[in-house]
Tab-separated table of C-alpha atoms and ligand atoms in Angstrom:
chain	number	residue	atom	x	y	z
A	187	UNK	CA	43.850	-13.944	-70.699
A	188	UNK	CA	45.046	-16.380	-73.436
A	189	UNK	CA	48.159	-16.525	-74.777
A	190	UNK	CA	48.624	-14.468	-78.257
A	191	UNK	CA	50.182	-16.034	-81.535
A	192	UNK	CA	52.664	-14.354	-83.252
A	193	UNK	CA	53.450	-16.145	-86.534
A	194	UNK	CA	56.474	-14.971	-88.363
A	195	UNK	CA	56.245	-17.081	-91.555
A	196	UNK	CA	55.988	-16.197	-95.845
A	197	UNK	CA	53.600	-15.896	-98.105
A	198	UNK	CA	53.256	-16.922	-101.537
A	199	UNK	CA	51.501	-16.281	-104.478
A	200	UNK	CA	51.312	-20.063	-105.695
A	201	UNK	CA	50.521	-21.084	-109.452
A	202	UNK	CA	49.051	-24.020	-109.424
A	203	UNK	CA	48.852	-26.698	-112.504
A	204	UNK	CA	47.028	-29.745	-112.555
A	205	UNK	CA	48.724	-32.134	-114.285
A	206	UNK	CA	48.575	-36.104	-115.245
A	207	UNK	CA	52.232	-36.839	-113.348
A	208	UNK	CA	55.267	-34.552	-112.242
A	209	UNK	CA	57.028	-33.352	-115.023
A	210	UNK	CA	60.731	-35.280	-115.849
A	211	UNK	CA	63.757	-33.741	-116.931
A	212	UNK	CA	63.618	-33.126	-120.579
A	213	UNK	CA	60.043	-33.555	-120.825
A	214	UNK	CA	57.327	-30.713	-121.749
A	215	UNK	CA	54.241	-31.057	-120.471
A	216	UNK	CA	50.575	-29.835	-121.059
A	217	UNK	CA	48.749	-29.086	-118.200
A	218	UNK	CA	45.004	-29.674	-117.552
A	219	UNK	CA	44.323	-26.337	-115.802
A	220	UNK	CA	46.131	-23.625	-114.058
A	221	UNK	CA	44.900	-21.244	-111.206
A	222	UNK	CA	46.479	-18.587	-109.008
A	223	UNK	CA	45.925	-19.091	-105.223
A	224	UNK	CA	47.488	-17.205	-102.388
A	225	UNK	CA	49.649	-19.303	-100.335
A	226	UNK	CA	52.857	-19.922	-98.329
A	227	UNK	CA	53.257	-22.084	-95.374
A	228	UNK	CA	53.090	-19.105	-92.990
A	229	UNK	CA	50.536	-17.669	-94.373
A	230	UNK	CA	48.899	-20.969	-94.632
A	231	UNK	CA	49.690	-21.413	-90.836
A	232	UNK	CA	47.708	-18.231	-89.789
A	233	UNK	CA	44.818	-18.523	-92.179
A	234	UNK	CA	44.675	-21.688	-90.639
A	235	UNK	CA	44.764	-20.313	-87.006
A	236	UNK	CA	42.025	-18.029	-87.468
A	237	UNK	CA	39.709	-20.166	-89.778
A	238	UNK	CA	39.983	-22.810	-86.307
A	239	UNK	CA	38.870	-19.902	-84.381
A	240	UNK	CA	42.389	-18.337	-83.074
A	241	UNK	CA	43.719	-14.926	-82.595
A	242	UNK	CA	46.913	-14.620	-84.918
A	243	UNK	CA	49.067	-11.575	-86.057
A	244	UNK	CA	51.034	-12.445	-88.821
A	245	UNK	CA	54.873	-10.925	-89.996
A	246	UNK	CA	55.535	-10.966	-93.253
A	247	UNK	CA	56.668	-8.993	-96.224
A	248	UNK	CA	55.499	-9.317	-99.591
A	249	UNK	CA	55.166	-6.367	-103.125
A	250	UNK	CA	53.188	-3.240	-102.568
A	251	UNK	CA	51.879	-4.634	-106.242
A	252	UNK	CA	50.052	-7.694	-104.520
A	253	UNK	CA	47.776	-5.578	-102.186
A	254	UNK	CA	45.306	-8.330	-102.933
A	255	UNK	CA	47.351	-10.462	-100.413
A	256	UNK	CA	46.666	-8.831	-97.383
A	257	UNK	CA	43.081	-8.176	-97.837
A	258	UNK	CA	42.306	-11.585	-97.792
A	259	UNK	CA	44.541	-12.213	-94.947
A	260	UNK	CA	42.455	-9.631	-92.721
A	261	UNK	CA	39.441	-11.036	-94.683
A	262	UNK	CA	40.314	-14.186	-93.175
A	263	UNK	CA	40.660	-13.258	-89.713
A	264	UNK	CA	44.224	-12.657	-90.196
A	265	UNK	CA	45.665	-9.570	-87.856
A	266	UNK	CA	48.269	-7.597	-90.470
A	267	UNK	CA	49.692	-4.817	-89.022
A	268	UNK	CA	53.462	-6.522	-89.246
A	269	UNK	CA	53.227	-7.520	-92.914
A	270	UNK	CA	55.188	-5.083	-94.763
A	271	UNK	CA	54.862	-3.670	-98.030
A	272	UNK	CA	58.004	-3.814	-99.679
A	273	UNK	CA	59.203	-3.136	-103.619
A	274	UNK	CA	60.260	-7.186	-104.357
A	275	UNK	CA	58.551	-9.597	-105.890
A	276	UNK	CA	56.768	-11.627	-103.303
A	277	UNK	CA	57.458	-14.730	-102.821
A	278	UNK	CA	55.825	-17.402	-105.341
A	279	UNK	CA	54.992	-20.941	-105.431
A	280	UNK	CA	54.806	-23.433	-109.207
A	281	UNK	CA	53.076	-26.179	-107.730
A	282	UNK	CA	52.171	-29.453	-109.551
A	283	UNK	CA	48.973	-31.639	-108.390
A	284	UNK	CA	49.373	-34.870	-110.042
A	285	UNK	CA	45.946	-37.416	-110.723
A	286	UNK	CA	46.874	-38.640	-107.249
A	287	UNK	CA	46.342	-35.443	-105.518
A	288	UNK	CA	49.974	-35.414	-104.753
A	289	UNK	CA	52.304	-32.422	-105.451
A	290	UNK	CA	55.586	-30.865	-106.026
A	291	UNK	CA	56.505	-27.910	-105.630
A	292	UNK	CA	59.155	-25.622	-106.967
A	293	UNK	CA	60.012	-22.399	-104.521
A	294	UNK	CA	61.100	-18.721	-105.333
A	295	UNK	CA	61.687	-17.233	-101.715
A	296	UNK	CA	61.718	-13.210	-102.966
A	297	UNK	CA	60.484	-11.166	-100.150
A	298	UNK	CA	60.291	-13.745	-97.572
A	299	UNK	CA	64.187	-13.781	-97.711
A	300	UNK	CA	64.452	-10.036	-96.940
A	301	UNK	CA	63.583	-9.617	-93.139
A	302	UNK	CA	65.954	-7.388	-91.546
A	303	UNK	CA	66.445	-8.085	-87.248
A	304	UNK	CA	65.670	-4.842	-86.653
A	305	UNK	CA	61.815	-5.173	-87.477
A	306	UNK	CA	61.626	-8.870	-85.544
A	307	UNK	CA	62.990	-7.297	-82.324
A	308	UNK	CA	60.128	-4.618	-82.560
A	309	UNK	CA	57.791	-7.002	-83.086
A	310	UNK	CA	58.940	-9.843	-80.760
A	311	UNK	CA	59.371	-7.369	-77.742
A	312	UNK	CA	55.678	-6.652	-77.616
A	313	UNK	CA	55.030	-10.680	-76.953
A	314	UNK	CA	55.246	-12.071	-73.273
A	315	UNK	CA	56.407	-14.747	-71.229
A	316	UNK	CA	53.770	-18.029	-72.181
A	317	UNK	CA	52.634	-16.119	-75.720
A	318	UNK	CA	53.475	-18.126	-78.666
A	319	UNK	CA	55.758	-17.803	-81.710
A	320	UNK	CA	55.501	-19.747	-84.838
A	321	UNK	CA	58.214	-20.603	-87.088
A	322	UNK	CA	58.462	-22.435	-90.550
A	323	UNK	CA	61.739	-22.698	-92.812
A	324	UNK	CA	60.392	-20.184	-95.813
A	325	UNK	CA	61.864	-16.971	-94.587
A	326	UNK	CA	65.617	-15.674	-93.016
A	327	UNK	CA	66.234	-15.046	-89.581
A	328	UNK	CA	64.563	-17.749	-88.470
A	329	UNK	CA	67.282	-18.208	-85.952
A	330	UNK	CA	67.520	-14.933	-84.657
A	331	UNK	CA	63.592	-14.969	-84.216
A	332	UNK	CA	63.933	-18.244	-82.195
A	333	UNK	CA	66.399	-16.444	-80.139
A	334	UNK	CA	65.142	-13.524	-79.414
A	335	UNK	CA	61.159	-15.914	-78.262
A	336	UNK	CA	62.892	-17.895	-75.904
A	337	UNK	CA	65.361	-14.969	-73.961
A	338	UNK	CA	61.690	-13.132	-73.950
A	339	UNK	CA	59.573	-16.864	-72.552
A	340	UNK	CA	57.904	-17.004	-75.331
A	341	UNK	CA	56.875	-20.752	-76.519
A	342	UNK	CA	58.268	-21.459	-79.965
A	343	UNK	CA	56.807	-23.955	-82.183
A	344	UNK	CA	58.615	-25.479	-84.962
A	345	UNK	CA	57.853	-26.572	-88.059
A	346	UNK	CA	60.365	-26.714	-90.134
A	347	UNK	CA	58.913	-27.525	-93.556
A	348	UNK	CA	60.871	-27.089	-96.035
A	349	UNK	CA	64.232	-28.924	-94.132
A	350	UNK	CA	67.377	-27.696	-94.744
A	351	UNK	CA	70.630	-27.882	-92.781
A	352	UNK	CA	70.339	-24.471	-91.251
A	353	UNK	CA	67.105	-26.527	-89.132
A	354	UNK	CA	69.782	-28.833	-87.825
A	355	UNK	CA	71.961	-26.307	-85.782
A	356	UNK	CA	69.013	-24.337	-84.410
A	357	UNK	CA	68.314	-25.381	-80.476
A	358	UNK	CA	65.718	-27.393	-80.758
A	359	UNK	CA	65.963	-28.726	-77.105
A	360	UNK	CA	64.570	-25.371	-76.460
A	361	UNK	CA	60.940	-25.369	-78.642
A	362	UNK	CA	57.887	-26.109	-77.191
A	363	UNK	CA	56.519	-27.803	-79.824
A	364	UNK	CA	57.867	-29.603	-82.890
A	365	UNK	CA	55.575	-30.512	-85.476
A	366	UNK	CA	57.350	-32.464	-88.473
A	367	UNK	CA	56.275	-35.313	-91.519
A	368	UNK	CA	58.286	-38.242	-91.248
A	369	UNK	CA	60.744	-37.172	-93.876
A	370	UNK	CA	61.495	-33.815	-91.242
A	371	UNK	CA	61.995	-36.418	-88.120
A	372	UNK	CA	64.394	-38.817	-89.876
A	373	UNK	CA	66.061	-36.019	-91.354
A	374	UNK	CA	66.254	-34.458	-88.045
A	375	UNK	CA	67.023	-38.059	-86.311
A	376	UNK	CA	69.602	-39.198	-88.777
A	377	UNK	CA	67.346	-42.439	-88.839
A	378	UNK	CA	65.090	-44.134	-90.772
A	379	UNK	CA	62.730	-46.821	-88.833
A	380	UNK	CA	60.020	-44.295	-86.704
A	381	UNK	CA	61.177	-46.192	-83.819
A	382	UNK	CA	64.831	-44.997	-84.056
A	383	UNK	CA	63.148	-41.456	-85.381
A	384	UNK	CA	60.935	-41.312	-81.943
A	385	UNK	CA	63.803	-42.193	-79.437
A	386	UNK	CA	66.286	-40.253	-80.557
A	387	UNK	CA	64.009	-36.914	-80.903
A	388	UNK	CA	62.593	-37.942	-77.607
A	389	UNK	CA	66.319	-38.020	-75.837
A	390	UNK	CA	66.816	-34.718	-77.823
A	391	UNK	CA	64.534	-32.772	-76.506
A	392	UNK	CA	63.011	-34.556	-73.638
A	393	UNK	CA	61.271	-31.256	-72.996
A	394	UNK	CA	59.391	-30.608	-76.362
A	395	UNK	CA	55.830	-31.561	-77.354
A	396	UNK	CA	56.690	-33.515	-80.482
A	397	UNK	CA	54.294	-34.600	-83.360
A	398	UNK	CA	55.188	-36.762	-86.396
A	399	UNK	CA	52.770	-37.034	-88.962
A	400	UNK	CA	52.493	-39.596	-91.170
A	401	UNK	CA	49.815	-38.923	-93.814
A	402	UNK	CA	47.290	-41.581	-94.064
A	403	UNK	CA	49.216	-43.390	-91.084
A	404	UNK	CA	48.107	-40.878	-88.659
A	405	UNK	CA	50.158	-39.119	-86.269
A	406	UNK	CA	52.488	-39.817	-83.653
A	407	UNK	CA	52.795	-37.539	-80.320
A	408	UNK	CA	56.050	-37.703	-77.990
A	409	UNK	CA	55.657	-35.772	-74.764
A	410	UNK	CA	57.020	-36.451	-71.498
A	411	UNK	CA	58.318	-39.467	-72.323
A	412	UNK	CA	55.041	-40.955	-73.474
A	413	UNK	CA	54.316	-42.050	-76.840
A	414	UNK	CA	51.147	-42.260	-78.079
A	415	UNK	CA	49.486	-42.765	-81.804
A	416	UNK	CA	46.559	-41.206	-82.999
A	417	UNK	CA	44.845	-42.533	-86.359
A	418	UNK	CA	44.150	-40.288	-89.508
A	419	UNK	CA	40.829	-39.225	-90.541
A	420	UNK	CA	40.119	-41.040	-93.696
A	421	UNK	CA	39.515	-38.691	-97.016
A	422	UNK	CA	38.906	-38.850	-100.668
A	423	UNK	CA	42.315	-36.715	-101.791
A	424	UNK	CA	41.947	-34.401	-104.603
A	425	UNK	CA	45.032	-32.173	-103.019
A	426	UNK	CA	47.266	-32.500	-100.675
A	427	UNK	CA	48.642	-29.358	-100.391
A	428	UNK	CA	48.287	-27.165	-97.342
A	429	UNK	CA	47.052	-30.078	-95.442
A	430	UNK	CA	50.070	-29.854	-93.157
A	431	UNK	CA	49.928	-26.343	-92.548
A	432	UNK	CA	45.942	-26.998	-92.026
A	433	UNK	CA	47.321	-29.193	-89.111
A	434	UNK	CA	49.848	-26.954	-87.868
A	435	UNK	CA	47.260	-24.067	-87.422
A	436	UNK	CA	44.344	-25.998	-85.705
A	437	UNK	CA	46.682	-27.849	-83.729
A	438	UNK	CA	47.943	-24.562	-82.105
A	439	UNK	CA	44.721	-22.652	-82.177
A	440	UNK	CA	42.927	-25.255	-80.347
A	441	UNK	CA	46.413	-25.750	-77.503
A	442	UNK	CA	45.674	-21.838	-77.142
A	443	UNK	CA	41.670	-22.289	-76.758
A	444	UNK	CA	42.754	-25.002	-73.452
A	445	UNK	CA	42.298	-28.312	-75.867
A	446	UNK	CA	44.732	-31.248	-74.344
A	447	UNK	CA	46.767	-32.380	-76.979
A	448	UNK	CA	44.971	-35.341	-77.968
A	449	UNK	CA	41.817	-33.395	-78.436
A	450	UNK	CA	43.838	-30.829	-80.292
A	451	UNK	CA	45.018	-33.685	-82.367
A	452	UNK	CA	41.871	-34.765	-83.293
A	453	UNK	CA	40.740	-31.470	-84.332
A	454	UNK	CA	43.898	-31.091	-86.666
A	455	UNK	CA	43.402	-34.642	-88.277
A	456	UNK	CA	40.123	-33.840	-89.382
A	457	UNK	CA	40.721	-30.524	-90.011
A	458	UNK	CA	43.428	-31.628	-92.642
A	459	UNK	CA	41.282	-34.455	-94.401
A	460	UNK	CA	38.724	-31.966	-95.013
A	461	UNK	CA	41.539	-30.095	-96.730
A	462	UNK	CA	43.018	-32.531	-98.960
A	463	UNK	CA	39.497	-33.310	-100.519
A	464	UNK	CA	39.292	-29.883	-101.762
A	465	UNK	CA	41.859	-28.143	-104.227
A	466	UNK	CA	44.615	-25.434	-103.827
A	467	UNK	CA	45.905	-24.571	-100.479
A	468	UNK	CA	44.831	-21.556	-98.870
A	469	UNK	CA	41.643	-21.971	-100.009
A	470	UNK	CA	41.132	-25.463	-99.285
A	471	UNK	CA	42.004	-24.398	-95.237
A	472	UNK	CA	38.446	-25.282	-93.368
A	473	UNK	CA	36.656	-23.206	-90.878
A	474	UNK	CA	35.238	-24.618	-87.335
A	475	UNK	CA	32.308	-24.918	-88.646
A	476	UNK	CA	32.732	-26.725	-91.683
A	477	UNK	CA	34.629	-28.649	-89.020
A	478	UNK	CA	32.132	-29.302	-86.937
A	479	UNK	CA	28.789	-29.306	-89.460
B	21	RIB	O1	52.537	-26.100	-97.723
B	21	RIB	C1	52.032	-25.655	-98.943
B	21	RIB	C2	52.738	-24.408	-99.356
B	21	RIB	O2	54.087	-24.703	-99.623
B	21	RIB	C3	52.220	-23.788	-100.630
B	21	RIB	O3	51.171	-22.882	-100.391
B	21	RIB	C4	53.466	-23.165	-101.244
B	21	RIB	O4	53.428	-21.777	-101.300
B	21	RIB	C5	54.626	-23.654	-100.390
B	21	RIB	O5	55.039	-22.712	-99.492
């Protein structure tokens, strides 16, 4: 049998504006358009792993007034009997895309910040030795969920997007995977130059599949010692966002289907150019067989 996914991970509602450049202090700003997409990096994460084909079960919590939320989830392949319906505000997203196709994005955590232990120990304990959990840095108890994976054998995968400090003191020595940008790594490092970035995550946590990616530059894969570099699919970018999480999901989905890694990482490179060339982020997530048409 395979090994299941658990993803514990938020979900947003993001509002999206397209505008000519980032908005500067004191400025106002028209935009050119504005839409409301469903989003979140965990939720991202597990549309992500079932669009590439993968069995997922996602926790989460988000309103009872945004039912819309979780049928598209379980429209999308998304398994939802741990997202909770709760009387917050979900979590939301004001995200600017710039003429570049770059963004920024402004966070309000709301029901993402709410999990209580209780209802991760419940879930966790019905996940096995060699099943997977998947962690961002949108929700609480992150630690405590990372805990309670590894005393069980689960694998954990990190990716801890957005950083904070909270990522530093976490045991990362004990993931199975860590997939960061290059801003992540050298935060994580406390170096700049990817060589320095590479060595010292590598003597970290000489045990951990690691993955740097670097945008257009590609990505970079540490395991066992070995370093190897993989080059980025090239793209016309109308959006960036979501790409990442586009890479996080296929890159697990397709580990769990019996991909090596450098297949896997092929499959996620492509899978996140076809993502930046189309706009929003859940929605912009590919499936297989876009992939592969
Ligand atoms: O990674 C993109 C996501 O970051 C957006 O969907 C937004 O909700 C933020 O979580």
């Amino acid at each position: 049998m395979k090994p299941r996914i658990l993803n514990f991970g938020s979900i947003n509602i993001d509002h999206v504006y397209r505008v000519d450049h980032f908005v500067q202090a004191g400025e106002t700003l028209a935009s050119d358009s504005m839409s409301t997409v469903l989003g979140g990096k965990g939720a991202n994460q597990s549309v992500a792993i079932a669009r590439a084909g993968g069995d997922v079960r996602h926790i989460g919590r988000l309103s009872e007034a945004d039912q819309w939320v979780s049928t598209y989830l379980e429209a999308s392949g998304v398994d939802i009997s741990l997202l909770e319906s709760v009387a917050e505000p979900s979590g939301h997203a004001i995200i600017q895309v710039d003429r570049n196709g770059e963004n920024s994005i402004l966070l309000h955590g709301g029901a993402n910040q709410g999990f209580e232990n209780a209802s991760l120990e419940s879930a966790i304990s019905e996940y096995n030795s060699g099943d997977y959990l998947l962690l961002q840095n949108e929700t609480n108890a992150i630690a405590h969920a990372f805990d309670l994976a590894v005393s069980q054998g689960l694998k954990v995968v990190l990716n801890p997007a957005p950083m904070s400090n909270d990522i530093l003191s976490l045991p990362l020595e004990k993931l199975d995977t860590l997939i960061v940008n290059l801003g992540e790594a050298q935060a994580l490092a406390s170096q700049d130059a990817l060589d320095q970035v590479v060595d010292t995550l590598a003597a970290k946590m000489p045990e951990t599949r690691i993955i740097i990616t670097l945008g257009e530059r590609g990505v970079v894969l540490v395991n066992n010692g070995d370093v190897t570099k993989v080059d980025a699919t090239t793209a016309n970018v109308v959006d960036t966002t979501a790409a990442g999480d586009t890479f996080v999901g296929y890159f697990i989905a397709s580990i769990v289907d019996g991909l090596k890694d450098l297949e896997a990482l092929d499959r996620a490179c492509r899978a996140a150019a076809l993502a930046v060339e189309s706009f929003g982020a859940m929605p912009s997530i590919p499936t297989l067989d876009q992939l592969e048409s």
